[in-house]
Short mmCIF file of C-alpha atoms in Angstrom, two decimals:
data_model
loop_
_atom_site.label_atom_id
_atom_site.label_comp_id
_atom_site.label_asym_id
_atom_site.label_seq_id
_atom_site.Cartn_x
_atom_site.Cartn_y
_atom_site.Cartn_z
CA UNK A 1 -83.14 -62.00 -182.32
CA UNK A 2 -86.80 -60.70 -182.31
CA UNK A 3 -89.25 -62.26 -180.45
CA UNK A 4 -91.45 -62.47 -183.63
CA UNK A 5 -88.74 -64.23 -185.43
CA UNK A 6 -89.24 -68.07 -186.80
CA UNK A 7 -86.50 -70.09 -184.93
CA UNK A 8 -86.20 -73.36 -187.32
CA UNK A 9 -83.98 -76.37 -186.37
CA UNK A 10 -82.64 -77.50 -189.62
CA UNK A 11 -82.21 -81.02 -188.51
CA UNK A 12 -83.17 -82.80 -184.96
CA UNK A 13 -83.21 -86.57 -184.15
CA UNK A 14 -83.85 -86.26 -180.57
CA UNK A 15 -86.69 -88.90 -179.06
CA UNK A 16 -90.29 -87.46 -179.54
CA UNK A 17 -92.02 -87.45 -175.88
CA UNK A 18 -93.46 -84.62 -174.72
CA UNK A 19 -90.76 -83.59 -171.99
CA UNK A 20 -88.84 -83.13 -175.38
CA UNK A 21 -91.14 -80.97 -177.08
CA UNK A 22 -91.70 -78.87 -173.65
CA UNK A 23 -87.91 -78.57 -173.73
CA UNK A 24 -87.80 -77.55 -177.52
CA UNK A 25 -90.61 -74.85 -176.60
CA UNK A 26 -89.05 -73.15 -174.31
CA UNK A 27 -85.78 -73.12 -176.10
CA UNK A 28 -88.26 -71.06 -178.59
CA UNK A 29 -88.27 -73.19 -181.44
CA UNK A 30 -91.01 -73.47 -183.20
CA UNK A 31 -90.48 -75.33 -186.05
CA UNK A 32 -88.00 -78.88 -186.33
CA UNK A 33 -86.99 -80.95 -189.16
CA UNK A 34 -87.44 -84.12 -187.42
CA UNK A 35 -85.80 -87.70 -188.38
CA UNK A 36 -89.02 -89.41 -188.14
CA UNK A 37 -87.63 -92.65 -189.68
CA UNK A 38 -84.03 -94.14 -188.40
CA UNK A 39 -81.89 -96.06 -190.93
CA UNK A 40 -81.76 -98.82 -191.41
CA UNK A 41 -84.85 -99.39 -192.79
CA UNK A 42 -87.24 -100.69 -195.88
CA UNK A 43 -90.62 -99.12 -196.16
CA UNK A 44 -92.83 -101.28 -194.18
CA UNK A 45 -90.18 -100.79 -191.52
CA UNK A 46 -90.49 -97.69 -191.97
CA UNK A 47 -93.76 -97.17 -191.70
CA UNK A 48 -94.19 -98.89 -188.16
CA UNK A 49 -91.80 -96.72 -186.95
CA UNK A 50 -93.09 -93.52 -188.24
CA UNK A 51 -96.70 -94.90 -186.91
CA UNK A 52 -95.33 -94.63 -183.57
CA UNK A 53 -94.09 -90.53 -184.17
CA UNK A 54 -97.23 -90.27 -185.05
CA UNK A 55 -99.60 -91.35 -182.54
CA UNK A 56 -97.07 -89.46 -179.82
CA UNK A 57 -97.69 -86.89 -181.90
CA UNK A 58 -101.07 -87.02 -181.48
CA UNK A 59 -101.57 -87.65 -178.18
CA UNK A 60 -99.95 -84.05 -177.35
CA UNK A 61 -101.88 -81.89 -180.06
CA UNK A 62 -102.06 -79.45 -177.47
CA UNK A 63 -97.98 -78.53 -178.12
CA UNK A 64 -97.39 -80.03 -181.08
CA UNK A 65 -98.67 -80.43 -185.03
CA UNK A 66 -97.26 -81.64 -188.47
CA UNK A 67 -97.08 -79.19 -190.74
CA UNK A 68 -97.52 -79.26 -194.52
CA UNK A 69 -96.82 -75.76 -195.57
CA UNK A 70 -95.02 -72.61 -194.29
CA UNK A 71 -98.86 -71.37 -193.31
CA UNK A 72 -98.80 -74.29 -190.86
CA UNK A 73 -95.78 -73.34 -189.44
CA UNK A 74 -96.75 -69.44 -188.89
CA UNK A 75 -99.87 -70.86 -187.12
CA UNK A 76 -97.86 -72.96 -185.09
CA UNK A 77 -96.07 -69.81 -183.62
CA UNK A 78 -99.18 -67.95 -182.82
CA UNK A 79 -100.65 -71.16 -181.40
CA UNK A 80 -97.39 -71.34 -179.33
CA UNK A 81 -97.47 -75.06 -180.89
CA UNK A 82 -94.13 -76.76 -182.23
CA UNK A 83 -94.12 -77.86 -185.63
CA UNK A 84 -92.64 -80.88 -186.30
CA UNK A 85 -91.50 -81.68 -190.06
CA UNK A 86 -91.54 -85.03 -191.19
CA UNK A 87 -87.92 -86.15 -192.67
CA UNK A 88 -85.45 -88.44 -193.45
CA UNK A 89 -81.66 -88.78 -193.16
CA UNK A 90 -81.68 -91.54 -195.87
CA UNK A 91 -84.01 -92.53 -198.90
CA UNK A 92 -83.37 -96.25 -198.45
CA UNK A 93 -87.20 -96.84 -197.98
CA UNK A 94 -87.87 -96.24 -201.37
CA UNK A 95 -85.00 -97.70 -202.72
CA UNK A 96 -86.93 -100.73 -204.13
CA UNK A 97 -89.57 -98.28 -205.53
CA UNK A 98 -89.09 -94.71 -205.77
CA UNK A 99 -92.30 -93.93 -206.72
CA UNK A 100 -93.28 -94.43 -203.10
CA UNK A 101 -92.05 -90.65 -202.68
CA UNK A 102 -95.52 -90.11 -203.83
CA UNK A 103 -97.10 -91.60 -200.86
CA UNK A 104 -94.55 -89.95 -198.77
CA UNK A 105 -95.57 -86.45 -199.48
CA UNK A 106 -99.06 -87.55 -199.19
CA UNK A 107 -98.75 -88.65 -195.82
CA UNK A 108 -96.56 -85.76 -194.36
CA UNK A 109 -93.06 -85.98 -195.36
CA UNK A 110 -91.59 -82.94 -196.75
CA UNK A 111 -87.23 -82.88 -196.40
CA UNK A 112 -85.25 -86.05 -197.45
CA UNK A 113 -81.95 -86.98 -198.15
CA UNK A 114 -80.97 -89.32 -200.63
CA UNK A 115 -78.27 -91.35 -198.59
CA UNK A 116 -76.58 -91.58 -195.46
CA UNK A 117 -73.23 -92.35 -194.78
CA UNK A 118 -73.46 -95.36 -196.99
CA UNK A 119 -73.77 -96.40 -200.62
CA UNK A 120 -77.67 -97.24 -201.61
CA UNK A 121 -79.16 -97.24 -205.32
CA UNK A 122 -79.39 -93.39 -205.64
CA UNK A 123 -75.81 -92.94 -205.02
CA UNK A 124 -72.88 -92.89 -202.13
CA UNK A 125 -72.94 -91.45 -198.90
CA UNK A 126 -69.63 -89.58 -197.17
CA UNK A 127 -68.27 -93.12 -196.16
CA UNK A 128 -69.18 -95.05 -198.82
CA UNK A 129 -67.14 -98.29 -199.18
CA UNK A 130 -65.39 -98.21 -201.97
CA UNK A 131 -65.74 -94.45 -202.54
CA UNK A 132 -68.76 -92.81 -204.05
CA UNK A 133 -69.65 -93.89 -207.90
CA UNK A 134 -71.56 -90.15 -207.97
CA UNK A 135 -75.33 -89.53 -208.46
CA UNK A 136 -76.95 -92.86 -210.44
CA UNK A 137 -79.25 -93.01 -212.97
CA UNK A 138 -82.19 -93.64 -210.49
CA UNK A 139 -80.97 -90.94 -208.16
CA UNK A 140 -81.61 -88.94 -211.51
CA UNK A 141 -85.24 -90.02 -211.13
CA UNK A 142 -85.37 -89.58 -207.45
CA UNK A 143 -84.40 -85.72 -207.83
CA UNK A 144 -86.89 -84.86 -211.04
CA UNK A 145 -89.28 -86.58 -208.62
CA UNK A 146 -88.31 -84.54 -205.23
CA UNK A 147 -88.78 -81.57 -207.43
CA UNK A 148 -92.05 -82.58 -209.30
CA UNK A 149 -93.74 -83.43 -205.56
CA UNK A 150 -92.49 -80.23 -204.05
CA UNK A 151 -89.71 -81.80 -201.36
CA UNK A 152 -86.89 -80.19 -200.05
CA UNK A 153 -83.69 -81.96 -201.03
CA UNK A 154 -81.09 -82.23 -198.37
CA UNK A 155 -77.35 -83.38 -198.86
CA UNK A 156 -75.88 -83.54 -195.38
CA UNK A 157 -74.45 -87.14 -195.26
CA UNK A 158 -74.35 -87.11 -199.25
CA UNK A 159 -70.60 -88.21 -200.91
CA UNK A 160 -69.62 -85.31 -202.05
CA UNK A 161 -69.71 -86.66 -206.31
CA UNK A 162 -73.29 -87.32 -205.26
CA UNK A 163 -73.86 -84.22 -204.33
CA UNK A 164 -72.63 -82.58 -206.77
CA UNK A 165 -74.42 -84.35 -208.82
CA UNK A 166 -77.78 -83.32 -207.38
CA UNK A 167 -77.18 -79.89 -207.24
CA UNK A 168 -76.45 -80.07 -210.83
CA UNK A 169 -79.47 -81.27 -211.43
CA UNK A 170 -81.97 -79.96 -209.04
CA UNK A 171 -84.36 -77.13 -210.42
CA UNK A 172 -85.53 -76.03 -206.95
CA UNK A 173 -83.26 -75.10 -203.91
CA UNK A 174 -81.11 -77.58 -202.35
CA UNK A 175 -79.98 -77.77 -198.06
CA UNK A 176 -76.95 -78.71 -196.46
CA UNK A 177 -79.50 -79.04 -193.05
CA UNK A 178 -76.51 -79.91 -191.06
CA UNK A 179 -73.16 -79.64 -192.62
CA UNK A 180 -70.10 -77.64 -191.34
CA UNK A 181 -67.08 -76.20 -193.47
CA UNK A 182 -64.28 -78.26 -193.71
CA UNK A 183 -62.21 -75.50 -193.94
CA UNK A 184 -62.22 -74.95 -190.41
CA UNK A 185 -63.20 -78.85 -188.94
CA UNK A 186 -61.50 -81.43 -191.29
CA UNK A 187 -64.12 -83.64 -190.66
CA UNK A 188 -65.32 -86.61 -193.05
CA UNK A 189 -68.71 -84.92 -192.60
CA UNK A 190 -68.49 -81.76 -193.43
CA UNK A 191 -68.34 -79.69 -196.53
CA UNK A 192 -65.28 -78.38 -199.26
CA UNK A 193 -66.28 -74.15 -200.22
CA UNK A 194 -67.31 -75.69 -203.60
CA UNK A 195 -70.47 -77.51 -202.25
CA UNK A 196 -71.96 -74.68 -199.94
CA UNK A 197 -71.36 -72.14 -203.01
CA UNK A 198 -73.14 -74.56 -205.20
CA UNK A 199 -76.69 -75.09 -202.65
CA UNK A 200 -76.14 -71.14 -202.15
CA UNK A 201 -76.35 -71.04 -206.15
CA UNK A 202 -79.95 -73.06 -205.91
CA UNK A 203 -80.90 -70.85 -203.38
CA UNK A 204 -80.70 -72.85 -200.92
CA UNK A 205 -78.66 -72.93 -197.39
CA UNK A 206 -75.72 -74.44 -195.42
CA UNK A 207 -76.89 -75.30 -191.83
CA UNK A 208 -74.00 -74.93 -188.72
CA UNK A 209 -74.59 -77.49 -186.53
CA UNK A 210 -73.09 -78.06 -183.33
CA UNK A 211 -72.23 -82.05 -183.10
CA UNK A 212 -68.68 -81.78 -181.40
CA UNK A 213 -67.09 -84.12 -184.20
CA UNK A 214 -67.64 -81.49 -186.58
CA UNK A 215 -67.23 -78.49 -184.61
CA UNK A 216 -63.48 -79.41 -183.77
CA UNK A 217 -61.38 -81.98 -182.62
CA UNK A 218 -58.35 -80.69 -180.29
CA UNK A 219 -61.26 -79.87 -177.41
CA UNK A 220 -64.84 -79.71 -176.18
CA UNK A 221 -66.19 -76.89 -179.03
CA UNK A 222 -68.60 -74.52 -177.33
CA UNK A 223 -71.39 -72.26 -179.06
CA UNK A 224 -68.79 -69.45 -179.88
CA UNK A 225 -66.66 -71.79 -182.41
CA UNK A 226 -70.30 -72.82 -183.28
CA UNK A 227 -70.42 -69.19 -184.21
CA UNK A 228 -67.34 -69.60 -186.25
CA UNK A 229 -68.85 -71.53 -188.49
CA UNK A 230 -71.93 -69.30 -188.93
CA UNK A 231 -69.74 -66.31 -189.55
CA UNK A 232 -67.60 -68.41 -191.62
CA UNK A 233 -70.58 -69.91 -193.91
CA UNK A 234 -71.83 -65.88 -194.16
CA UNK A 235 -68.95 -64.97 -195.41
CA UNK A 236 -68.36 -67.62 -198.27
CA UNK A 237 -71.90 -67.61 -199.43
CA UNK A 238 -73.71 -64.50 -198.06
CA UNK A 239 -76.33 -63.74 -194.78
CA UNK A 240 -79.75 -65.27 -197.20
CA UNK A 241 -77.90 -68.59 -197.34
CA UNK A 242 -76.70 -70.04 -193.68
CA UNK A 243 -78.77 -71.61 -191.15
CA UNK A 244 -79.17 -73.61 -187.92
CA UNK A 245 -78.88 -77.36 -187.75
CA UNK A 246 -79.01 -78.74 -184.30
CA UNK A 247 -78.34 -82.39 -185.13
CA UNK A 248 -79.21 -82.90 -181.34
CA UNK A 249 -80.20 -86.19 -180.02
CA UNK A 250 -81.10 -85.30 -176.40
CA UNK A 251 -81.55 -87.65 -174.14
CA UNK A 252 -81.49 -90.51 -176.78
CA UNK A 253 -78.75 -92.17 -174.72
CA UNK A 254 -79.00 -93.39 -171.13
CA UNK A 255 -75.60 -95.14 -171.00
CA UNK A 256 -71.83 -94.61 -171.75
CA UNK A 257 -71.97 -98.40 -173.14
CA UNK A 258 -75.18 -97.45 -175.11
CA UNK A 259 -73.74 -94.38 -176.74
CA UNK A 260 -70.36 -96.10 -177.36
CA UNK A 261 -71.85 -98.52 -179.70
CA UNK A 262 -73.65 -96.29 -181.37
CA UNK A 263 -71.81 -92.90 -181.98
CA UNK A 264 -69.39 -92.78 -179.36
CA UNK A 265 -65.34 -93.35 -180.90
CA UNK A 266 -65.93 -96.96 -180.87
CA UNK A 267 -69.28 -96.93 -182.44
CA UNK A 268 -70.31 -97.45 -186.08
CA UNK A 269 -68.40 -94.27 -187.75
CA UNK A 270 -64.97 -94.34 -186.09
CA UNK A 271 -63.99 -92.79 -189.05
CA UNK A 272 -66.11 -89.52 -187.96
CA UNK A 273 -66.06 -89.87 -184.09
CA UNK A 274 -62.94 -91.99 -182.97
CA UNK A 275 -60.75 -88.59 -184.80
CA UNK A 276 -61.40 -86.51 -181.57
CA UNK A 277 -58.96 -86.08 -178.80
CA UNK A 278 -59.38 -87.80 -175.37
CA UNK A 279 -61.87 -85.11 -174.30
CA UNK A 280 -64.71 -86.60 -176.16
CA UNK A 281 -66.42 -89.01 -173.75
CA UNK A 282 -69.85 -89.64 -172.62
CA UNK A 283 -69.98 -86.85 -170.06
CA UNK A 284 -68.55 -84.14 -172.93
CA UNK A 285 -70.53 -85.45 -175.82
CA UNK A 286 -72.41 -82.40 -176.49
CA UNK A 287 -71.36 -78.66 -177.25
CA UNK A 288 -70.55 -75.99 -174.53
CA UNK A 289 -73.68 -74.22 -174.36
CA UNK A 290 -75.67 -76.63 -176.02
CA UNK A 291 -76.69 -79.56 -173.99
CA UNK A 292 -80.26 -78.81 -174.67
CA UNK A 293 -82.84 -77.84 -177.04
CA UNK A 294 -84.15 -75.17 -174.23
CA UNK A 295 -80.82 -73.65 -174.31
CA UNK A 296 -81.48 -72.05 -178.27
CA UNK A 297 -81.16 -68.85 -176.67
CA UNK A 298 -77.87 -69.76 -176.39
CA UNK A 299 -76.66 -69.98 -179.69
CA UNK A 300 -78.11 -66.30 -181.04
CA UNK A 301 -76.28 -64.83 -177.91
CA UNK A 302 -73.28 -66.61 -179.11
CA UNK A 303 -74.03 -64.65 -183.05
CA UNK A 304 -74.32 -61.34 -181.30
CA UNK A 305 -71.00 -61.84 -179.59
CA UNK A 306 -69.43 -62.79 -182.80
CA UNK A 307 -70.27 -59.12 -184.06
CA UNK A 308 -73.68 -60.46 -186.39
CA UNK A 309 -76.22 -58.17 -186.18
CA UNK A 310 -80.00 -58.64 -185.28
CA UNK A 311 -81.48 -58.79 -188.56
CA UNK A 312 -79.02 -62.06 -189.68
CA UNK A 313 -79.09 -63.70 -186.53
CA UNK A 314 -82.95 -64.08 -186.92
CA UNK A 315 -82.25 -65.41 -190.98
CA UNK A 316 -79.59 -67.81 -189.96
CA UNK A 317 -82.11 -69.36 -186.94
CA UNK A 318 -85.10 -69.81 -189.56
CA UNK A 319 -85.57 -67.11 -191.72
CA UNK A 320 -83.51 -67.85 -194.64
CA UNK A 321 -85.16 -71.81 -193.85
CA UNK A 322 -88.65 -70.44 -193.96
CA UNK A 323 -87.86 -68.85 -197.30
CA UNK A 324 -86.63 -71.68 -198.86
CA UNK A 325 -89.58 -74.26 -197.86
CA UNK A 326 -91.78 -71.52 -199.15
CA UNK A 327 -89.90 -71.98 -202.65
CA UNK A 328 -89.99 -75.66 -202.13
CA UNK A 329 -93.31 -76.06 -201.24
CA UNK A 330 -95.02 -73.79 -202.72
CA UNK A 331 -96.80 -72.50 -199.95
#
């Protein structure tokens, strides 16, 4: 990887504080899709929470900026400045109205997804109850709108009917920001071949992350069967379509009791987390290699290993990302 290269977290939801963003920094990021909102939420809810981001945000402009276009994010790098990109995992907060995407996009936000694991009015999510029903006729609205307003459409989390029913529909390029292949992690959360060729066909990308339940199951997974996937993903849909999702949430739990309610095997997704052998406990929770945000380095030493060469290693860690906000965007 080239030290001029754009290293792009495809999707992080680790607690914004500045020992956080100093960690991220020296991992060489420089630019993070950030779950600025948590589910559940409405949109007043929403907003309160996202006013907090915000003023932490702003009270370490020195290291830190929201940025609006791929310009931002370039000036970010030579400022030595992380970017962080407003998102979120879940479009619940404009279920009731989803012309509030408008004032969304207005105010920052620029990735979404249209559910999480559950069923909302745009469609189902991986664990929907009941199965998922498949993109709705106001999900229909909510994509012509994500494309009219310029805003990356992501599908991690997304039933897979739903999804294929967005990227059916979608006229601009569609992520998987953190989404491994089934093929190799029979995981609830990740993704059948069919999907990842179908957001390659948008020209969009698949995003390896390295969140142990979807890495694999019969051990602790390290970065090398993170690279797996990565190699795996190049091979199905080609080097301008795979890139890095993190899906890290450093430091967001203090406790073995804390994280076990939340997504530990007992917490609220057994169906995702409970699947892993013995290993996976509260000391193990995280990938070989990939405890932190400052160990990035990590992961394109992990590529190289894997036999990819320079020039793909710095597209799947934010190149091919940077070209597709560019399409999205616009700018």
């Amino acid at each position: 990887m080239t030290s001029r290269a754009l290293v792009v977290d495809g999707l992080n939801c680790a607690p914004v504080t500045r020992e956080q963003m100093q960690r991220t920094l020296k991992g060489g990021v420089t630019a993070l899709n950030l779950t600025s909102v948590r589910p559940p939420h409405d949109f007043n809810t929403a907003m309160s929470d996202l006013a907090r981001t915000l003023a932490v945000i702003a009270d370490n402009a020195d290291i830190a900026t929201i940025p609006r276009s791929v310009r931002d994010i370039e000036q970010a790098k030579a400022d030595g400045k992380l970017a962080i990109i407003l998102g979120a995992q879940n479009s619940v907060l404009v279920e009731e109205d989803v012309e509030l995407l408008r004032i969304l996009e207005r105010i920052g936000f620029r990735i979404l997804q249209p559910t999480y694991m559950e069923l909302n009015r745009f469609g189902g999510g991986v664990l929907a109850k009941g199965g998922d029903p498949g993109l709705s006729p106001l999900g229909e609205r909510w994509v012509a709108l994500m494309n009219e307003l310029r805003m990356l459409i992501d599908l991690s989390h997304v039933g897979y009917q739903t999804a294929a029913g967005v990227l059916a529909r979608s006229k601009r390029p569609v992520i998987f920001s953190h989404s491994n292949a089934r093929a190799l992690c029979d995981s609830l959360r990740n993704i059948p071949d069919e999907l990842a060729l179908a957001a390659a066909r948008t020209g969009g990308t698949v995003g390896a992350t390295l969140w142990p339940p979807m890495v694999r199951h019969d051990r602790r997974p390290s970065v090398d069967d993170w690279a797996e996937q990565v190699a795996y993903f190049i091979n199905l849909v080609g080097e301008d379509h795979v890139a890095f999702g993190s899906d890290l949430s450093e430091n967001r739990y203090k406790s073995d009791d804390e994280w076990q309610k939340s997504f530990g095997p007992r917490g609220i997704y057994p169906e995702v987390t409970a699947v892993l052998g013995p290993w996976f406990t509260f000391e193990n929770r995280l990938s070989v290699g990939f405890e932190s945000m400052a160990h990035v380095p990590n992961l394109a030493e992990a590529l190289s290993r894997r036999g990819i060469g320079g020039s793909v290693i710095d597209k799947v860690m934010g190149g091919n990302l940077i070209r597709v906000y560019r399409e999205v965007w616009g700018e």
